Amino acid sequence: MTIGIMGAMPEEVDALLPFLERDRPPVSSGMRTYHTGSLWGHQVVIVHSRMGKVAAATSATHLIVEHEIESLLFTGVAGAISPDVSIGDIVVARSLLQHDLDARPIFPRFEAPLLGRDRFGTLHEETAALEIAARTYLADDHDNAVDSEFDISSPRVHTGLVISGDQFISDPQTLARLRVDIPDALCVEMEGAAVAQVCYEHGAPCLVVRTISDDASHGAEIDFAKFVDRVASHYAVGVTRRYLAGRPASESAPRSAR
Ligand code: ADE
């Protein structure tokens, strides 16, 4: 069982690479580099997709078609949408929706044309395992010095709707509109729902985990840049390590990696 691991920011993907026991040299295609090997007992292919839905969808398609991955884990950051969600919290997606997809009047708002759905789900069992990994990371492994630097107190794990669009949200009006239009959205990012749609179309289970880097309002871009620079890679490694370590090891992984 090979797991594809994707991230939109180089900081997060690069932080995983030192732990990868490579079984072949990296392969480049379509301006991306695919890294293959064993990671904490699992056969994986890791790629930096870059930001946005097109970049993410093409990377996911390449992982599924060319690298024959059987499931996909996307790890990254997001802006908070729900007032219940704060910087430093972790959101595990149960479903994902493209908030900028609007083919009205031909199709209902948000619906992916000809697929008859606006939400794409993640695999229930694996989502639960990812949630446990995120909770364990925050409880045990988490760097408290980082918390004080970013004013994070008692970070929490949420599970629910993640929304995606080709837009960085950093103003209160757009945030307010998203809250009204999609009242159950927990956070916003720029890739997850596109990856979830590709996975749905290929019958591949998809998982998305997001750490909250900003409040999607005034100055979000400043918090985002600082968070990605200083914190995001710790979360990406901490949660991914705990998730993979908690899953049955893949048969093709070398024993030394288990
Ligand atoms: N990723 C992280 N923060 C974001 C925001 N505010 N809008 C869109 N994507 C994001």
mmCIF file of C-alpha atoms and ligand atoms in Angstrom:
data_model
loop_
_atom_site.group_PDB
_atom_site.id
_atom_site.type_symbol
_atom_site.label_atom_id
_atom_site.label_comp_id
_atom_site.label_asym_id
_atom_site.label_seq_id
_atom_site.Cartn_x
_atom_site.Cartn_y
_atom_site.Cartn_z
ATOM 1 C CA MET A 1 0.000 0.000 0.000
ATOM 2 C CA THR A 2 1.656 3.235 -1.138
ATOM 3 C CA ILE A 3 0.536 6.512 0.393
ATOM 4 C CA GLY A 4 0.935 9.796 -1.476
ATOM 5 C CA ILE A 5 1.848 12.731 0.744
ATOM 6 C CA MET A 6 1.342 16.256 -0.563
ATOM 7 C CA GLY A 7 1.888 19.764 0.741
ATOM 8 C CA ALA A 8 1.483 23.161 -0.904
ATOM 9 C CA MET A 9 4.353 24.842 0.945
ATOM 10 C CA PRO A 10 7.964 23.720 0.493
ATOM 11 C CA GLU A 11 8.663 24.211 4.226
ATOM 12 C CA GLU A 12 6.299 21.374 5.190
ATOM 13 C CA VAL A 13 7.324 18.937 2.491
ATOM 14 C CA ASP A 14 11.045 19.587 2.963
ATOM 15 C CA ALA A 15 10.716 18.879 6.687
ATOM 16 C CA LEU A 16 9.535 15.310 5.947
ATOM 17 C CA LEU A 17 12.324 14.465 3.502
ATOM 18 C CA PRO A 18 15.138 13.890 6.038
ATOM 19 C CA PHE A 19 13.041 11.032 7.537
ATOM 20 C CA LEU A 20 12.472 9.346 4.153
ATOM 21 C CA GLU A 21 14.484 6.151 3.503
ATOM 22 C CA ARG A 22 14.746 6.500 -0.237
ATOM 23 C CA ASP A 23 14.541 3.439 -2.470
ATOM 24 C CA ARG A 24 15.214 5.305 -5.722
ATOM 25 C CA PRO A 25 16.349 8.773 -6.796
ATOM 26 C CA PRO A 26 13.727 11.528 -6.934
ATOM 27 C CA VAL A 27 11.794 11.762 -10.210
ATOM 28 C CA SER A 28 10.842 15.092 -11.811
ATOM 29 C CA SER A 29 7.748 15.635 -13.934
ATOM 30 C CA GLY A 30 5.616 18.682 -14.744
ATOM 31 C CA MET A 31 7.865 21.005 -12.685
ATOM 32 C CA ARG A 32 7.450 18.865 -9.561
ATOM 33 C CA THR A 33 9.743 16.393 -7.835
ATOM 34 C CA TYR A 34 8.405 13.087 -6.511
ATOM 35 C CA HIS A 35 10.346 11.483 -3.640
ATOM 36 C CA THR A 36 9.830 7.764 -3.087
ATOM 37 C CA GLY A 37 10.768 5.499 -0.182
ATOM 38 C CA SER A 38 9.791 4.367 3.280
ATOM 39 C CA LEU A 39 8.551 6.814 5.882
ATOM 40 C CA TRP A 40 7.955 5.545 9.426
ATOM 41 C CA GLY A 41 7.239 2.047 8.133
ATOM 42 C CA HIS A 42 5.121 2.986 5.106
ATOM 43 C CA GLN A 43 5.844 3.090 1.418
ATOM 44 C CA VAL A 44 5.227 6.711 0.358
ATOM 45 C CA VAL A 45 5.640 9.184 -2.495
ATOM 46 C CA ILE A 46 6.094 12.764 -1.301
ATOM 47 C CA VAL A 47 5.564 15.845 -3.483
ATOM 48 C CA HIS A 48 5.454 19.600 -3.080
ATOM 49 C CA SER A 49 2.386 20.486 -5.176
ATOM 50 C CA ARG A 50 2.647 24.286 -4.943
ATOM 51 C CA MET A 51 -0.377 26.429 -4.072
ATOM 52 C CA GLY A 52 -3.811 26.454 -5.698
ATOM 53 C CA LYS A 53 -6.409 23.996 -6.970
ATOM 54 C CA VAL A 54 -4.881 23.343 -10.398
ATOM 55 C CA ALA A 55 -1.424 22.690 -8.953
ATOM 56 C CA ALA A 56 -2.899 20.384 -6.333
ATOM 57 C CA ALA A 57 -5.206 18.514 -8.739
ATOM 58 C CA THR A 58 -2.448 17.831 -11.263
ATOM 59 C CA SER A 59 -0.083 16.628 -8.528
ATOM 60 C CA ALA A 60 -2.759 14.346 -7.077
ATOM 61 C CA THR A 61 -3.573 12.946 -10.525
ATOM 62 C CA HIS A 62 0.112 12.291 -11.186
ATOM 63 C CA LEU A 63 0.501 10.508 -7.846
ATOM 64 C CA ILE A 64 -2.499 8.263 -8.570
ATOM 65 C CA VAL A 65 -1.841 7.512 -12.232
ATOM 66 C CA GLU A 66 1.958 7.423 -12.448
ATOM 67 C CA HIS A 67 2.975 6.386 -8.931
ATOM 68 C CA GLU A 68 -0.057 4.181 -8.294
ATOM 69 C CA ILE A 69 -0.586 5.451 -4.774
ATOM 70 C CA GLU A 70 -3.551 3.874 -3.004
ATOM 71 C CA SER A 71 -4.378 6.733 -0.648
ATOM 72 C CA LEU A 72 -3.402 10.368 -0.313
ATOM 73 C CA LEU A 73 -2.594 12.541 2.692
ATOM 74 C CA PHE A 74 -2.498 16.315 2.263
ATOM 75 C CA THR A 75 -0.870 18.258 5.070
ATOM 76 C CA GLY A 76 -0.829 22.042 5.258
ATOM 77 C CA VAL A 77 -2.089 25.253 6.826
ATOM 78 C CA ALA A 78 -5.430 27.057 6.603
ATOM 79 C CA GLY A 79 -7.217 30.222 7.662
ATOM 80 C CA ALA A 80 -9.909 29.957 10.360
ATOM 81 C CA ILE A 81 -13.501 30.444 9.208
ATOM 82 C CA SER A 82 -15.518 29.222 12.172
ATOM 83 C CA PRO A 83 -15.316 31.514 15.235
ATOM 84 C CA ASP A 84 -14.645 28.296 17.211
ATOM 85 C CA VAL A 85 -11.354 27.689 15.408
ATOM 86 C CA SER A 86 -8.149 29.495 16.495
ATOM 87 C CA ILE A 87 -4.560 29.886 15.311
ATOM 88 C CA GLY A 88 -2.612 26.761 16.332
ATOM 89 C CA ASP A 89 -5.673 24.465 16.198
ATOM 90 C CA ILE A 90 -5.689 21.485 13.846
ATOM 91 C CA VAL A 91 -8.581 20.723 11.481
ATOM 92 C CA VAL A 92 -9.023 17.201 10.108
ATOM 93 C CA ALA A 93 -11.313 17.276 7.062
ATOM 94 C CA ARG A 94 -14.378 15.060 7.084
ATOM 95 C CA SER A 95 -15.558 16.648 3.843
ATOM 96 C CA LEU A 96 -14.329 19.336 1.444
ATOM 97 C CA LEU A 97 -16.044 21.860 -0.849
ATOM 98 C CA GLN A 98 -14.798 24.369 -3.463
ATOM 99 C CA HIS A 99 -16.156 27.720 -2.264
ATOM 100 C CA ASP A 100 -15.313 29.444 -5.580
ATOM 101 C CA LEU A 101 -17.039 26.881 -7.803
ATOM 102 C CA ASP A 102 -20.150 28.518 -9.252
ATOM 103 C CA ALA A 103 -21.610 27.255 -12.545
ATOM 104 C CA ARG A 104 -25.069 28.759 -11.931
ATOM 105 C CA PRO A 105 -27.558 28.745 -13.549
ATOM 106 C CA ILE A 106 -26.394 25.516 -15.205
ATOM 107 C CA PHE A 107 -25.601 23.761 -11.917
ATOM 108 C CA PRO A 108 -26.322 24.660 -8.296
ATOM 109 C CA ARG A 109 -23.736 26.841 -6.579
ATOM 110 C CA PHE A 110 -20.676 24.863 -5.357
ATOM 111 C CA GLU A 111 -21.694 21.707 -7.258
ATOM 112 C CA ALA A 112 -18.894 20.058 -9.247
ATOM 113 C CA PRO A 113 -20.413 19.966 -12.757
ATOM 114 C CA LEU A 114 -21.663 16.548 -13.830
ATOM 115 C CA LEU A 115 -20.611 14.895 -10.580
ATOM 116 C CA GLY A 116 -23.860 15.823 -8.829
ATOM 117 C CA ARG A 117 -22.194 16.777 -5.554
ATOM 118 C CA ASP A 118 -20.606 19.758 -3.880
ATOM 119 C CA ARG A 119 -18.890 17.955 -0.981
ATOM 120 C CA PHE A 120 -16.252 15.270 -1.242
ATOM 121 C CA GLY A 121 -15.809 13.058 1.794
ATOM 122 C CA THR A 122 -12.712 11.564 3.360
ATOM 123 C CA LEU A 123 -12.407 7.955 4.497
ATOM 124 C CA HIS A 124 -14.108 7.689 7.882
ATOM 125 C CA GLU A 125 -11.755 5.226 9.631
ATOM 126 C CA GLU A 126 -8.601 6.955 8.470
ATOM 127 C CA THR A 127 -10.008 10.366 9.389
ATOM 128 C CA ALA A 128 -10.542 9.061 12.908
ATOM 129 C CA ALA A 129 -6.934 7.776 12.995
ATOM 130 C CA LEU A 130 -5.662 11.141 11.763
ATOM 131 C CA GLU A 131 -7.709 12.910 14.424
ATOM 132 C CA ILE A 132 -6.113 10.739 17.110
ATOM 133 C CA ALA A 133 -2.660 11.486 15.662
ATOM 134 C CA ALA A 134 -3.396 15.234 15.779
ATOM 135 C CA ARG A 135 -4.689 15.070 19.362
ATOM 136 C CA THR A 136 -1.707 13.029 20.504
ATOM 137 C CA TYR A 137 0.679 15.446 18.829
ATOM 138 C CA LEU A 138 -0.893 18.451 20.564
ATOM 139 C CA ALA A 139 -0.977 16.640 23.914
ATOM 140 C CA ASP A 140 2.525 15.124 23.957
ATOM 141 C CA ASP A 141 4.841 16.430 21.382
ATOM 142 C CA HIS A 142 3.950 19.963 20.885
ATOM 143 C CA ASP A 143 6.519 22.757 21.322
ATOM 144 C CA ASN A 144 5.236 25.095 24.049
ATOM 145 C CA ALA A 145 7.789 27.786 23.171
ATOM 146 C CA VAL A 146 6.048 28.069 19.822
ATOM 147 C CA ASP A 147 2.680 28.475 21.574
ATOM 148 C CA SER A 148 3.833 31.490 23.506
ATOM 149 C CA GLU A 149 5.446 33.103 20.459
ATOM 150 C CA PHE A 150 2.177 32.829 18.503
ATOM 151 C CA ASP A 151 -0.145 33.471 21.407
ATOM 152 C CA ILE A 152 -1.599 29.986 21.121
ATOM 153 C CA SER A 153 -3.383 28.714 24.211
ATOM 154 C CA SER A 154 -4.783 25.177 24.523
ATOM 155 C CA PRO A 155 -4.805 24.299 20.820
ATOM 156 C CA ARG A 156 -7.622 21.927 19.829
ATOM 157 C CA VAL A 157 -8.460 19.438 17.099
ATOM 158 C CA HIS A 158 -11.650 19.908 15.026
ATOM 159 C CA THR A 159 -13.167 17.583 12.453
ATOM 160 C CA GLY A 160 -15.566 18.746 9.749
ATOM 161 C CA LEU A 161 -15.894 20.792 6.577
ATOM 162 C CA VAL A 162 -12.814 22.343 4.955
ATOM 163 C CA ILE A 163 -13.404 24.764 2.059
ATOM 164 C CA SER A 164 -10.973 25.498 -0.768
ATOM 165 C CA GLY A 165 -10.656 28.126 -3.487
ATOM 166 C CA ASP A 166 -8.081 29.910 -5.604
ATOM 167 C CA GLN A 167 -8.072 32.895 -3.310
ATOM 168 C CA PHE A 168 -6.105 33.825 -0.172
ATOM 169 C CA ILE A 169 -8.744 35.149 2.249
ATOM 170 C CA SER A 170 -7.538 38.150 4.235
ATOM 171 C CA ASP A 171 -10.397 40.566 4.666
ATOM 172 C CA PRO A 172 -13.329 40.654 7.080
ATOM 173 C CA GLN A 173 -15.997 41.104 4.374
ATOM 174 C CA THR A 174 -15.028 37.948 2.487
ATOM 175 C CA LEU A 175 -14.713 36.053 5.757
ATOM 176 C CA ALA A 176 -18.212 37.198 6.805
ATOM 177 C CA ARG A 177 -19.660 36.204 3.439
ATOM 178 C CA LEU A 178 -18.121 32.724 3.625
ATOM 179 C CA ARG A 179 -19.513 32.291 7.141
ATOM 180 C CA VAL A 180 -23.019 33.146 5.900
ATOM 181 C CA ASP A 181 -22.823 31.163 2.656
ATOM 182 C CA ILE A 182 -21.237 28.030 4.174
ATOM 183 C CA PRO A 183 -22.157 28.088 7.877
ATOM 184 C CA ASP A 184 -20.510 24.767 8.757
ATOM 185 C CA ALA A 185 -17.098 25.606 7.213
ATOM 186 C CA LEU A 186 -14.285 25.278 9.755
ATOM 187 C CA CYS A 187 -11.366 26.650 7.739
ATOM 188 C CA VAL A 188 -10.302 27.784 4.281
ATOM 189 C CA GLU A 189 -7.335 26.830 2.144
ATOM 190 C CA MET A 190 -6.465 26.572 -1.544
ATOM 191 C CA GLU A 191 -6.050 22.893 -2.446
ATOM 192 C CA GLY A 192 -7.890 20.293 -0.363
ATOM 193 C CA ALA A 193 -11.248 20.103 -2.160
ATOM 194 C CA ALA A 194 -9.528 19.832 -5.548
ATOM 195 C CA VAL A 195 -7.459 16.902 -4.267
ATOM 196 C CA ALA A 196 -10.579 15.337 -2.746
ATOM 197 C CA GLN A 197 -12.401 15.597 -6.101
ATOM 198 C CA VAL A 198 -9.520 13.928 -7.960
ATOM 199 C CA CYS A 199 -9.402 11.168 -5.330
ATOM 200 C CA TYR A 200 -13.175 10.691 -5.619
ATOM 201 C CA GLU A 201 -12.928 10.383 -9.393
ATOM 202 C CA HIS A 202 -10.211 7.726 -9.053
ATOM 203 C CA GLY A 203 -11.740 5.894 -6.090
ATOM 204 C CA ALA A 204 -8.697 6.671 -3.926
ATOM 205 C CA PRO A 205 -9.163 7.483 -0.220
ATOM 206 C CA CYS A 206 -8.178 11.020 0.635
ATOM 207 C CA LEU A 207 -7.148 12.641 3.915
ATOM 208 C CA VAL A 208 -6.578 16.334 4.591
ATOM 209 C CA VAL A 209 -5.130 17.833 7.773
ATOM 210 C CA ARG A 210 -4.684 21.571 8.248
ATOM 211 C CA THR A 211 -3.075 23.622 10.980
ATOM 212 C CA ILE A 212 -4.617 27.063 11.446
ATOM 213 C CA SER A 213 -2.040 29.716 10.553
ATOM 214 C CA ASP A 214 -4.242 32.839 10.464
ATOM 215 C CA ASP A 215 -7.754 34.195 10.975
ATOM 216 C CA ALA A 216 -8.494 34.878 7.263
ATOM 217 C CA SER A 217 -9.006 38.557 8.097
ATOM 218 C CA HIS A 218 -6.862 41.734 8.322
ATOM 219 C CA GLY A 219 -3.157 40.856 8.338
ATOM 220 C CA ALA A 220 -3.747 37.155 7.637
ATOM 221 C CA GLU A 221 -0.881 37.178 5.160
ATOM 222 C CA ILE A 222 1.554 38.295 7.890
ATOM 223 C CA ASP A 223 0.478 35.561 10.326
ATOM 224 C CA PHE A 224 0.476 33.043 7.479
ATOM 225 C CA ALA A 225 4.064 33.830 6.409
ATOM 226 C CA LYS A 226 5.373 33.802 9.992
ATOM 227 C CA PHE A 227 3.531 30.587 10.836
ATOM 228 C CA VAL A 228 4.734 28.775 7.718
ATOM 229 C CA ASP A 229 8.280 29.931 8.356
ATOM 230 C CA ARG A 230 8.420 29.027 12.057
ATOM 231 C CA VAL A 231 5.757 26.469 12.948
ATOM 232 C CA ALA A 232 4.040 24.620 10.111
ATOM 233 C CA SER A 233 6.848 22.132 9.510
ATOM 234 C CA HIS A 234 6.752 20.978 13.183
ATOM 235 C CA TYR A 235 3.045 20.245 12.900
ATOM 236 C CA ALA A 236 3.460 18.509 9.509
ATOM 237 C CA VAL A 237 6.193 16.202 10.829
ATOM 238 C CA GLY A 238 4.558 15.656 14.237
ATOM 239 C CA VAL A 239 1.099 14.761 12.938
ATOM 240 C CA THR A 240 2.301 12.746 9.908
ATOM 241 C CA ARG A 241 4.724 10.747 12.061
ATOM 242 C CA ARG A 242 2.026 9.915 14.605
ATOM 243 C CA TYR A 243 -0.516 9.052 11.924
ATOM 244 C CA LEU A 244 1.836 6.719 10.029
ATOM 245 C CA ALA A 245 3.252 5.159 13.183
ATOM 246 C CA GLY A 246 -0.307 4.322 14.285
ATOM 247 C CA ARG A 247 -1.215 2.510 11.036
ATOM 248 C CA PRO A 248 -0.221 -1.095 10.229
ATOM 249 C CA ALA A 249 3.207 -0.991 8.537
ATOM 250 C CA SER A 250 3.231 -1.586 4.789
ATOM 251 C CA GLU A 251 4.589 -4.919 3.583
ATOM 252 C CA SER A 252 6.968 -3.367 1.114
ATOM 253 C CA ALA A 253 8.685 -1.123 3.661
ATOM 254 C CA PRO A 254 12.144 -2.259 4.783
ATOM 255 C CA ARG A 255 12.251 -3.698 8.282
ATOM 256 C CA SER A 256 14.763 -1.095 9.411
ATOM 257 C CA ALA A 257 12.149 1.605 8.916
ATOM 258 C CA ARG A 258 9.550 -0.023 11.224
HETATM 259 N N1 ADE B 1 -4.116 29.032 3.760
HETATM 260 C C1 ADE B 1 -3.728 29.512 4.952
HETATM 261 N N2 ADE B 1 -4.406 30.633 5.282
HETATM 262 C C2 ADE B 1 -5.250 30.859 4.242
HETATM 263 C C3 ADE B 1 -6.195 31.874 3.975
HETATM 264 N N3 ADE B 1 -6.394 32.883 4.830
HETATM 265 N N4 ADE B 1 -6.879 31.815 2.797
HETATM 266 C C4 ADE B 1 -6.655 30.804 1.924
HETATM 267 N N5 ADE B 1 -5.768 29.822 2.132
HETATM 268 C C5 ADE B 1 -5.064 29.856 3.283
#
